[in-house]
Amino acid sequence: MATLGELERSIMELLWAADETLSAYDLQDELADRKLASTTILTVLSRLENKGFVTRSRDARPHRYRAAATREEHMADLMHEVLGGASDRTAVLERFVGQVSAEEAQTLRRLLGG
Amino acid sequence: MIAPLALAALAIALAWPVPVLLARARWPARSPAAALVLWQAIAIAGGLSMIGALLTFGLAPFGPDLLSASVNLLTGKVDRIEFWNALALSGAVLLTAHLLLNLVLTVVRSERQRRRHEQLVRLLSSPHGAPAGARLLDSPAPVAYCLPGALGSITVVSAGLVALLDEPEMRAVIEHERAHATQRHDIVLVLFRAWHASLPWFPIAFRAQREVGMLVEMLADDTARRSVPDSVLARAIVLVGAGQDRPVAEPVVAVEEGGGASVTELSSRLARLEVPPLSRPAETAAVAAAVALLAVPTALLAAPVLAALQ
């Protein structure tokens, strides 16, 4: 059985791929092979909404959901933190090799002999 | 009047000459664990003696030791307080509150950032195609990092890194990151970050934070060296370092100058692989020095109290 985290990821992938808003039942159909209860999907959606990854439109019933930002935007955000663009935010990570400037990388490449 | 003077002298020594000497010394690269213990002792003993000096000076007129003097002061047995004593006492209270508040703030802020980053990582990475125990991030920039956490740390590697390194090199990286997680380097780092945050104008605090950051990398390297030959680790460091300035696919990412590692840090990590570790007696001496640093201010503050209680 997939963990809640993996399920969140699958649902986000579907929302990112979708051109339009989706309801919990649309998602249930897409994930039919996993035989998920609609309540499980609603729980995951509300968790994602609390985290700010999903927005919900309450105009119609059933409620319709869409991704708050594209996958690329989130990835850019993450890589910005990882690559040290925001030095205060990177403080929580322990990188194998921290940021290196262009000239420094050149020096290292010379070390590699290429 | 000996205790306040001795504590003040110790506080000054630990605020400037001692950390400068330690930051310049060459031996820490040969024994990062002992050096890390020493840095923590300097930070804690420095804070303790600074607060202790103010406290013992401020309380001196009210009793022979800290405990009886505080009791006399707080129970109203004191008629008047001289200006200088009041100043020292307020200084002690404010400094203590400032240091503790910054520690709490830094821990809370780090935890919030960590949780947010973890949420993003869990959505954007998958265990598929990543080395065992790690998560794979679909990004061309060659990065590897450990996201520490009380309930389990996450090791993240990027697709760019998997493409760049061969299997033994990748094992070196994973073992290095796993060492950060199992040895809980994040706790040491957050303490020094808090120290720097409380004294932002104090160059030594910045230097200490940088040195400690480098020492935990060396400690993690040493763990990796138990699984792979030194040459493999060295190659992984150079390859990942050389790949760091490659343009990343996301144009939004603006990498600013002066962030993490510099080549001096990377070359120290490479150079130390050629040097034998510190001898056992020398390492013991460094740890003993750390214990002594903590014992002196503690004894100066506690001994009169204990003597009075007997």
PDB file of C-alpha atoms in Angstrom, chain A residues 1 7-8 11 21 24-26 29 40 45 51 57 59 61-62 64 71 78 80 82 87-88 96 98-99 106 112:
ATOM      1  CA  MET A   1       0.000   0.000   0.000  1.00  0.00           C
ATOM      2  CA  LEU A   7      -0.495   9.380  -2.673  1.00  0.00           C
ATOM      3  CA  GLU A   8      -0.086  13.136  -2.297  1.00  0.00           C
ATOM      4  CA  ILE A  11      -2.516  13.368  -6.929  1.00  0.00           C
ATOM      5  CA  THR A  21      -9.833  21.701 -12.542  1.00  0.00           C
ATOM      6  CA  ALA A  24     -12.191  14.178  -6.130  1.00  0.00           C
ATOM      7  CA  TYR A  25     -14.237  11.798  -8.287  1.00  0.00           C
ATOM      8  CA  ASP A  26     -12.181  12.615 -11.395  1.00  0.00           C
ATOM      9  CA  ASP A  29     -11.304   7.525 -11.688  1.00  0.00           C
ATOM     10  CA  THR A  40      -9.200   9.057   1.232  1.00  0.00           C
ATOM     11  CA  LEU A  45      -6.700  16.952  -1.071  1.00  0.00           C
ATOM     12  CA  LYS A  51       0.049  23.006   2.686  1.00  0.00           C
ATOM     13  CA  SER A  57     -13.124  26.158  -5.894  1.00  0.00           C
ATOM     14  CA  ASP A  59     -18.633  27.319  -6.564  1.00  0.00           C
ATOM     15  CA  ARG A  61     -20.509  20.652  -6.042  1.00  0.00           C
ATOM     16  CA  PRO A  62     -18.517  18.515  -5.980  1.00  0.00           C
ATOM     17  CA  ARG A  64     -13.083  21.306  -7.899  1.00  0.00           C
ATOM     18  CA  ARG A  71       5.540  21.667 -11.075  1.00  0.00           C
ATOM     19  CA  LEU A  78      13.183  24.151  -4.330  1.00  0.00           C
ATOM     20  CA  HIS A  80      16.644  28.070  -5.363  1.00  0.00           C
ATOM     21  CA  VAL A  82      19.144  24.071  -2.492  1.00  0.00           C
ATOM     22  CA  SER A  87      21.529  31.793   2.148  1.00  0.00           C
ATOM     23  CA  ASP A  88      19.290  31.993   5.195  1.00  0.00           C
ATOM     24  CA  PHE A  96      27.687  17.464  -0.136  1.00  0.00           C
ATOM     25  CA  GLY A  98      28.177  23.901  -1.349  1.00  0.00           C
ATOM     26  CA  GLN A  99      27.988  26.619  -3.939  1.00  0.00           C
ATOM     27  CA  GLN A 106      37.215  26.043 -13.545  1.00  0.00           C
ATOM     28  CA  LEU A 112      40.132  16.757 -13.329  1.00  0.00           C
TER      29      LEU A 112
END
